[in-house]
Short mmCIF file of C-alpha atoms in Angstrom, two decimals:
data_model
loop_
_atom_site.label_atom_id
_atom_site.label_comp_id
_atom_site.label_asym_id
_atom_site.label_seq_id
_atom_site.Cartn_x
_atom_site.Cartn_y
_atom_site.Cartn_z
CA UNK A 26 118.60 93.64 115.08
CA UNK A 27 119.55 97.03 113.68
CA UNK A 28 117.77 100.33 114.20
CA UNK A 29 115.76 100.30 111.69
CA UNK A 30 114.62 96.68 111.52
CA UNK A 31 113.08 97.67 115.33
CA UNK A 32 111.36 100.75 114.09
CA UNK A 33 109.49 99.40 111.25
CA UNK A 34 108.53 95.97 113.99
CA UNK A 35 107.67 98.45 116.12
CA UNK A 36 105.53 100.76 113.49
CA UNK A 37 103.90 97.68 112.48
CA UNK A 38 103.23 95.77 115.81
CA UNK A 39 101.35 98.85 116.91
CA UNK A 40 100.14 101.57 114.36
CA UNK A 41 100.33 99.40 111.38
CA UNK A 42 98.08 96.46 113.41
CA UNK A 43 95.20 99.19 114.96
CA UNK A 44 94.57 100.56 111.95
CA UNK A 45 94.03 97.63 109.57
CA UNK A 46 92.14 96.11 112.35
CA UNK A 47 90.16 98.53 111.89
CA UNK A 48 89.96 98.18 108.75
CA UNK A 49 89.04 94.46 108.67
CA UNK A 50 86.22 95.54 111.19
CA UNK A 51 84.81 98.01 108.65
CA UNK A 52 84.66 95.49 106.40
CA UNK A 53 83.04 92.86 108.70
CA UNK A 54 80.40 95.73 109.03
CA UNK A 55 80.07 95.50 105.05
CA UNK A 56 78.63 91.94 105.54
CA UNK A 57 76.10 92.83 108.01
CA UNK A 58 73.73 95.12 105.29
CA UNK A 59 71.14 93.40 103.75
CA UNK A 60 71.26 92.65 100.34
CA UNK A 61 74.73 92.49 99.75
CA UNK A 62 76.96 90.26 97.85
CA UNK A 63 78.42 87.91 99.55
CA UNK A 64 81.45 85.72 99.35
CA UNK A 65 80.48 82.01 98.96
CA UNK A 66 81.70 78.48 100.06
CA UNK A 67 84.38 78.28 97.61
CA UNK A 68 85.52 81.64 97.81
CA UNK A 69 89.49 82.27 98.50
CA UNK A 70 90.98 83.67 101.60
CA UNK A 71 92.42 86.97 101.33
CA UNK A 72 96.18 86.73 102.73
CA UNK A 73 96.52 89.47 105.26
CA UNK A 74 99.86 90.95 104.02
CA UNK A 75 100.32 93.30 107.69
CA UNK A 76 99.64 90.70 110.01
CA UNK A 77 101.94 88.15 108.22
CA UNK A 78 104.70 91.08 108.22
CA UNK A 79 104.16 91.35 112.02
CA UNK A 80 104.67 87.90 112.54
CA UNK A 81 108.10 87.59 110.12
CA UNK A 82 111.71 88.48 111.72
CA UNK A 83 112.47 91.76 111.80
CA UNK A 84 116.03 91.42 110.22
CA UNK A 85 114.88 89.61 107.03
CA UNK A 86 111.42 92.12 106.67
CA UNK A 87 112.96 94.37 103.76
CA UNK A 88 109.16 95.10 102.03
CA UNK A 89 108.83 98.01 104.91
CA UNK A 90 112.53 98.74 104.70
CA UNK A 91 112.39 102.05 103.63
CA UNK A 92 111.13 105.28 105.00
CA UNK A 93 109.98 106.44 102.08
CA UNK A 94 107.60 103.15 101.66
CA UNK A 95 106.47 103.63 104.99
CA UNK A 96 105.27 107.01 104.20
CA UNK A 97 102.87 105.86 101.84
CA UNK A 98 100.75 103.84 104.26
CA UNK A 99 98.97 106.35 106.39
CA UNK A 100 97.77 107.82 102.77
CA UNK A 101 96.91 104.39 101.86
CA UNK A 102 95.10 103.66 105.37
CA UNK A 103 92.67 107.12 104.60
CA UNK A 104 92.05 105.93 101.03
CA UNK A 105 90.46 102.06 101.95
CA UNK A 106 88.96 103.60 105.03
CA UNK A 107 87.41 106.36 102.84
CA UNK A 108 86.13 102.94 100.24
CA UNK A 109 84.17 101.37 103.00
CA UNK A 110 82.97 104.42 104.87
CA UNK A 111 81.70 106.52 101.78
CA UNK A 112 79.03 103.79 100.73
CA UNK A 113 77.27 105.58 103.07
CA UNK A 114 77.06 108.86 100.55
CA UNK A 115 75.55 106.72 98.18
CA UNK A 116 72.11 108.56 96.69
CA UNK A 117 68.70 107.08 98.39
CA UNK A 118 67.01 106.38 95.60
CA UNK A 119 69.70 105.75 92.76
CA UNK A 120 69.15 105.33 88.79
CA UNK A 121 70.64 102.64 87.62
CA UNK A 122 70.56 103.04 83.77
CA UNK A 123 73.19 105.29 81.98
CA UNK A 124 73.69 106.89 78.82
CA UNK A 125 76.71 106.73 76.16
CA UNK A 126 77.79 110.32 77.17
CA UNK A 127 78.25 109.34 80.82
CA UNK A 128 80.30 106.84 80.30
CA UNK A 129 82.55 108.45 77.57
CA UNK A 130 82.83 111.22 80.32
CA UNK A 131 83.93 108.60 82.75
CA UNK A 132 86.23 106.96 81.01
CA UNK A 133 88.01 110.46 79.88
CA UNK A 134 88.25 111.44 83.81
CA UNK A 135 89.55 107.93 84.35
CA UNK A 136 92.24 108.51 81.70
CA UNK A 137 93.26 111.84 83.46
CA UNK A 138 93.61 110.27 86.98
CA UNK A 139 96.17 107.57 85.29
CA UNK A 140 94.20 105.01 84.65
CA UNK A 141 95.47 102.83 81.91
CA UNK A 142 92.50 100.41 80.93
CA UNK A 143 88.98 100.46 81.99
CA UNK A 144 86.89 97.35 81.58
CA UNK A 145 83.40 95.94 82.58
CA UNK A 146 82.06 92.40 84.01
CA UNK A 147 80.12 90.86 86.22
CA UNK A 148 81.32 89.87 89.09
CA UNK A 149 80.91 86.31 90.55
CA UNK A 150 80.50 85.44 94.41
CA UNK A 151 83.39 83.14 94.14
CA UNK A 152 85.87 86.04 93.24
CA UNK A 153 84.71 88.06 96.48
CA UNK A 154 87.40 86.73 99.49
CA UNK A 155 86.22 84.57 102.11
CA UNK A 156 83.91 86.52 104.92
CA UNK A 157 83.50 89.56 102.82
CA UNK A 158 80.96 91.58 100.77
CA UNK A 159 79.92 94.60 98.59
CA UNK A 160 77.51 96.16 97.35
CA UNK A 161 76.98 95.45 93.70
CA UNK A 162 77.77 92.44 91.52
CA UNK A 163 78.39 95.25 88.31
CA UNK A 164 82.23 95.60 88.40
CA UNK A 165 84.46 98.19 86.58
CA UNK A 166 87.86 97.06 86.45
CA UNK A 167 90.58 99.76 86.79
CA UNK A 168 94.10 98.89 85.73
CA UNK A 169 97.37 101.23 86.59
CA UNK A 170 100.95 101.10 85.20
CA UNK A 171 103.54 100.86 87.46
CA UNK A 172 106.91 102.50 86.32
CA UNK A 173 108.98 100.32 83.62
CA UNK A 174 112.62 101.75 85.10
CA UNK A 175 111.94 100.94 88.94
CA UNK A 176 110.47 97.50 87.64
CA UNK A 177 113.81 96.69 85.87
CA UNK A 178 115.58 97.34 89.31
CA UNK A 179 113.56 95.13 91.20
CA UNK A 180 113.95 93.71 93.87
CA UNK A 181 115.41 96.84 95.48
CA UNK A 182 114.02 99.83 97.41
CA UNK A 183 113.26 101.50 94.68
CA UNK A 184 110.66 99.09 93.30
CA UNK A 185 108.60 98.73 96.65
CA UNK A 186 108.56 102.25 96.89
CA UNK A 187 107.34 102.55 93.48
CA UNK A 188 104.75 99.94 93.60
CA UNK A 189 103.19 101.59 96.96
CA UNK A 190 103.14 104.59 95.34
CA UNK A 191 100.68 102.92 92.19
CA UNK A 192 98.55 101.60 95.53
CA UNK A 193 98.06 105.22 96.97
CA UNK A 194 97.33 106.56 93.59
CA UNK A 195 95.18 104.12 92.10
CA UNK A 196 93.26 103.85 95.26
CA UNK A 197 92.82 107.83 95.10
CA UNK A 198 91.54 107.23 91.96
CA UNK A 199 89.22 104.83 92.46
CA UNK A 200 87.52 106.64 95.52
CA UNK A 201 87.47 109.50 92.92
CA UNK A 202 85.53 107.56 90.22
CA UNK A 203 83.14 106.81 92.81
CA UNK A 204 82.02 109.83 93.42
CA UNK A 205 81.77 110.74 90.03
CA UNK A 206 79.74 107.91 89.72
CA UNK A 207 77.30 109.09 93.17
CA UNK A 208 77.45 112.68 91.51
CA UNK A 209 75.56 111.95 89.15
CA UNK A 210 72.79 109.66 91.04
CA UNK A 211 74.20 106.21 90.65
CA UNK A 212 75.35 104.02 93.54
CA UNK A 213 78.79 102.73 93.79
CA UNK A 214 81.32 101.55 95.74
CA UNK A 215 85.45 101.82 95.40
CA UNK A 216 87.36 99.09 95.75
CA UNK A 217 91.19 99.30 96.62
CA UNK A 218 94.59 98.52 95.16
CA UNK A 219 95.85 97.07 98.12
CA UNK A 220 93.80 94.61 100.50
CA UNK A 221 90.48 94.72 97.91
CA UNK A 222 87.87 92.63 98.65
CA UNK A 223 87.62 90.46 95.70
CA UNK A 224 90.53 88.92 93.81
CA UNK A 225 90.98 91.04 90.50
CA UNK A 226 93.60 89.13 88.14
CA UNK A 227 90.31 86.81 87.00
CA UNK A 228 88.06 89.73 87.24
CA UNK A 229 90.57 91.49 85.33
CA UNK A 230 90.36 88.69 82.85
CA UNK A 231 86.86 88.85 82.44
CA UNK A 232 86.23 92.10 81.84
CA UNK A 233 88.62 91.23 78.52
CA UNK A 234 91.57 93.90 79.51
CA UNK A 235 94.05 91.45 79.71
CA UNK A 236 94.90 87.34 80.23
CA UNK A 237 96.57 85.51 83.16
CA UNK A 238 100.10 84.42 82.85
CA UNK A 239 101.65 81.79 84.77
CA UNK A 240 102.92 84.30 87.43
CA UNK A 241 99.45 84.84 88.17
CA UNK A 242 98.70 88.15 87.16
CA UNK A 243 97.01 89.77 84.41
CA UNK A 244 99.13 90.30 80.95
CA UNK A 245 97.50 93.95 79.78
CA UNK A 246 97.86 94.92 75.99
CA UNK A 247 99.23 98.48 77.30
CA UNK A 248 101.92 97.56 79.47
CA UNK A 249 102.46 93.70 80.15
CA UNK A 250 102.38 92.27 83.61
CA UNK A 251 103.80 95.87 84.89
CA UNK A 252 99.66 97.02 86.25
CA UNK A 253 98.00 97.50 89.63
CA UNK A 254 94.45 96.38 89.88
CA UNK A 255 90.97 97.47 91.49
CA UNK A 256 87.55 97.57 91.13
CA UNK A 257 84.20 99.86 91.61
CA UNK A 258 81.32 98.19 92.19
CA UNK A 259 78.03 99.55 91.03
CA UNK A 260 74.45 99.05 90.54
CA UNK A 261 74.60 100.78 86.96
CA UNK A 262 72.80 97.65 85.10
CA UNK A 263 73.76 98.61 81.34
CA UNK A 264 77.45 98.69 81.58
CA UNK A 265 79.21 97.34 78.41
CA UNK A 266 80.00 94.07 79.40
CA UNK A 267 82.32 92.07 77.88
CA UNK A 268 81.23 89.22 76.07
CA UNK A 269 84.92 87.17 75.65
CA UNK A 270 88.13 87.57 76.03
CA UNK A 271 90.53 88.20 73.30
CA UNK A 272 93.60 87.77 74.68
CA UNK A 273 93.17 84.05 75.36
CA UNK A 274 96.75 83.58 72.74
CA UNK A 275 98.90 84.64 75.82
CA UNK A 276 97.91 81.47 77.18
CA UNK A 277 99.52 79.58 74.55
CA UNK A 278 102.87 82.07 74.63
CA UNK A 279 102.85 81.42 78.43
CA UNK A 280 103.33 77.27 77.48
CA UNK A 281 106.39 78.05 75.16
CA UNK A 282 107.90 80.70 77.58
CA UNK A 283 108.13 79.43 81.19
CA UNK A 284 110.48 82.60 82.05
CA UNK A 285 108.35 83.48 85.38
CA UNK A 286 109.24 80.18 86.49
CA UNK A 287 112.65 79.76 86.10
CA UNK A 288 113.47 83.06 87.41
CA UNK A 289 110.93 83.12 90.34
CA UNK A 290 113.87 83.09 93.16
CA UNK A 291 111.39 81.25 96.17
CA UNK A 292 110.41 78.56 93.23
CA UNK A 293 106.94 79.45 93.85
CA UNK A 294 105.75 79.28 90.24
CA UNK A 295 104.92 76.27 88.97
CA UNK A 296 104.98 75.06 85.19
CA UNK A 297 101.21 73.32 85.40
CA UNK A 298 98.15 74.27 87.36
CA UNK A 299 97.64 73.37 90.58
CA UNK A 300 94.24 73.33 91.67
CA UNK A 301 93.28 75.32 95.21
CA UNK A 302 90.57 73.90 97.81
CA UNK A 303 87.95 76.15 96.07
CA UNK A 304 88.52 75.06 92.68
CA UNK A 305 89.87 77.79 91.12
CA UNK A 306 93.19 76.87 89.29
CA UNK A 307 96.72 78.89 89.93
CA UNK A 308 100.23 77.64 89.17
CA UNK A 309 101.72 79.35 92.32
CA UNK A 310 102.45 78.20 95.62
CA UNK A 311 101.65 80.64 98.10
CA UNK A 312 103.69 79.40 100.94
CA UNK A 313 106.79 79.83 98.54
CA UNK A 314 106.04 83.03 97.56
CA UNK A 315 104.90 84.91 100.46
CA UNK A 316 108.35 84.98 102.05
CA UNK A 317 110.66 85.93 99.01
CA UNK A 318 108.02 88.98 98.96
CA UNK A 319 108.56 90.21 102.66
CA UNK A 320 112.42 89.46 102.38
CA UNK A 321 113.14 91.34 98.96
CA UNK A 322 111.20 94.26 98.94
CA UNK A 323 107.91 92.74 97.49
CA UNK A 324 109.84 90.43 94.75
CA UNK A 325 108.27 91.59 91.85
CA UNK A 326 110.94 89.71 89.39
CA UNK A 327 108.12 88.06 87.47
CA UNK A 328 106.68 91.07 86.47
CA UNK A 329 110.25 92.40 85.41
CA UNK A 330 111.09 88.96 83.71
CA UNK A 331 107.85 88.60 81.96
CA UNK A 332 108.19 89.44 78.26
CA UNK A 333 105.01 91.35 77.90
CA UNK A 334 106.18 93.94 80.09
CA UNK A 335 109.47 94.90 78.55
CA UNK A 336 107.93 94.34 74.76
CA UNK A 337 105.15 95.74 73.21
CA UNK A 338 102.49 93.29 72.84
CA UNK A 339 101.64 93.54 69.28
CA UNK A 340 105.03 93.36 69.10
CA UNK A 341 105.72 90.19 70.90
CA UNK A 342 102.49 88.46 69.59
CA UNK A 343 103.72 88.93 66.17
CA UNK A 344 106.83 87.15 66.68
CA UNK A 345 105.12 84.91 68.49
CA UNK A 346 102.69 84.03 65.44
CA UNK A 347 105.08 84.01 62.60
CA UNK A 348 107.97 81.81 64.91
CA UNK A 349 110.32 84.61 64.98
CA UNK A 350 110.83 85.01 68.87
CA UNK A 351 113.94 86.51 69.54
CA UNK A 352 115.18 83.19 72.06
CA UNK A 353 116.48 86.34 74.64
CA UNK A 354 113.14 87.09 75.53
CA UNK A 355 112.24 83.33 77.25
#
């Protein structure tokens, strides 16, 4: 085992376990207010990304290869800490009824903190990860891009670094929404990039900014597959909703294209839906994934292979219509 395949075991055996021990206790204090939403039955179990890395060789762990990743998690570590703990600025007595102004203002500081797409939904107990809770059921959906040059290169250093780097910022962002949000007498609370407490590709999907594809992640009209996800959650009751989805066509590219699949290098997409113990329908296997991730610097390869990211989507749903795919691009 070399050097530094004993520091980053080391880093993540002890610093790296406290603190999102911690974390997961935070949260397990989340459950314990009163009137909370709660995760249900069905719900899925959130896969504990640290913990598994602890557990994994140290000579084949290449996700927390690089010093430069690594430096990224202490800011990440504030920023979810900060999510959980700041509930408790929330106003005692907030409105819960907003104007068109407000949210025109949000959405413009959104758009200056980064954030791509902003979308509203409801969201449903069974989306909320097994054992956990939050505060609202109103969800604003934040998406992110994540940098179309260190996606071509992945799986390398360069791409995990990259991709931690959308965590930390997005995660900023979101804590900064919220207090927007409290600022002005409404009650929120941020959700995080990395380790969120509900699973956002489907919430993503139903707040319309974007459809699943096969790899399991949300295809976004703005930039493909290549987005980071999180949520606020809020007790602002007249959000604008969305009412359908209108991306439901990239369903029917994703039958014709199968590209995720045949590239994914742990085979851990499949080419029909498998259905998990709580009902909810994916076509990957977990256990195949999981690995390839921690060995090759996160993976990512389906986001760089999928279509949507490396063409726009007008684009590509043109071609699609009319039967004029260029045959490169699957």
């Amino acid at each position: 085992m070399g050097l530094k395949a004993r520091f980053v075991k080391k880093m993540l055996s002890t610093v790296g376990k406290r603190d999102f021990q911690q974390l997961i206790d935070k949260e397990e204090q989340l459950t314990q207010v009163t009137n909370t939403y709660q995760s249900v039955e069905d719900s899925p179990k959130r896969f504990e990304i640290v913990f598994e890395a602890i557990e994994y060789p140290a000579d084949k762990l290449k996700l927390f290869s690089s010093l430069r990743t690594m430096k990224k998690i202490p800011s990440i570590i504030r920023n979810i800490t900060k999510s959980l703990t700041s509930i408790n600025n929330n106003p005692k007595e907030p409105k819960d009824m907003i104007n068109d102004d407000f949210l025109q203002r949000f959405e413009e500081y959104a758009k200056s903190l980064n954030v791509a797409s902003v979308g509203y939904t409801k969201l449903p107990s069974k989306l909320i990860f097994k054992e956990k809770a939050v505060l609202n059921n109103n969800a604003i959906v934040l998406t992110m891009e994540m940098d179309r040059e260190k996606i071509e290169q992945a799986p390398s250093d360069k791409t995990a670094t990259m991709i931690m780097k959308t965590y930390d910022e997005l995660g900023k962002a979101s804590n900064k929404l919220t207090e927007f949000i409290r600022e002005h007498g409404y009650s929120a609370q941020a959700g995080h990039p990395l380790g969120g407490l509900v699973l956002y590709p489907p919430l993503a999907e139903s707040a319309d900014l974007g459809y699943r594809g096969k790899h399991g992640l949300i295809i976004t009209p703005e930039h493909g597959s290549r987005v980071r996800l999180t949520a606020i959650y809020t007790n602002i009751q007249n959000l604008p909703f969305a009412e359908k989805n209108q991306y439901t066509k990239v369903q029917e590219f994703c039958e014709k294209c199968f590209r995720c699949v045949r590239k994914c290098p742990g085979f851990a997409i499949r080419d029909y839906p498998i259905q998990n113990e709580n009902g909810l329908l994916t076509h990957i296997i977990n256990k195949n994934c999981f690995p390839v991730f921690l060995e090759y610097h996160g993976c990512s390869i389906c986001l760089k292979e999928c279509p949507f990211s490396r063409v726009k989507y007008s684009k590509l749903m043109k071609q699609f219509n009319t039967q004029s795919l260029d045959p490169d691009l699957v």
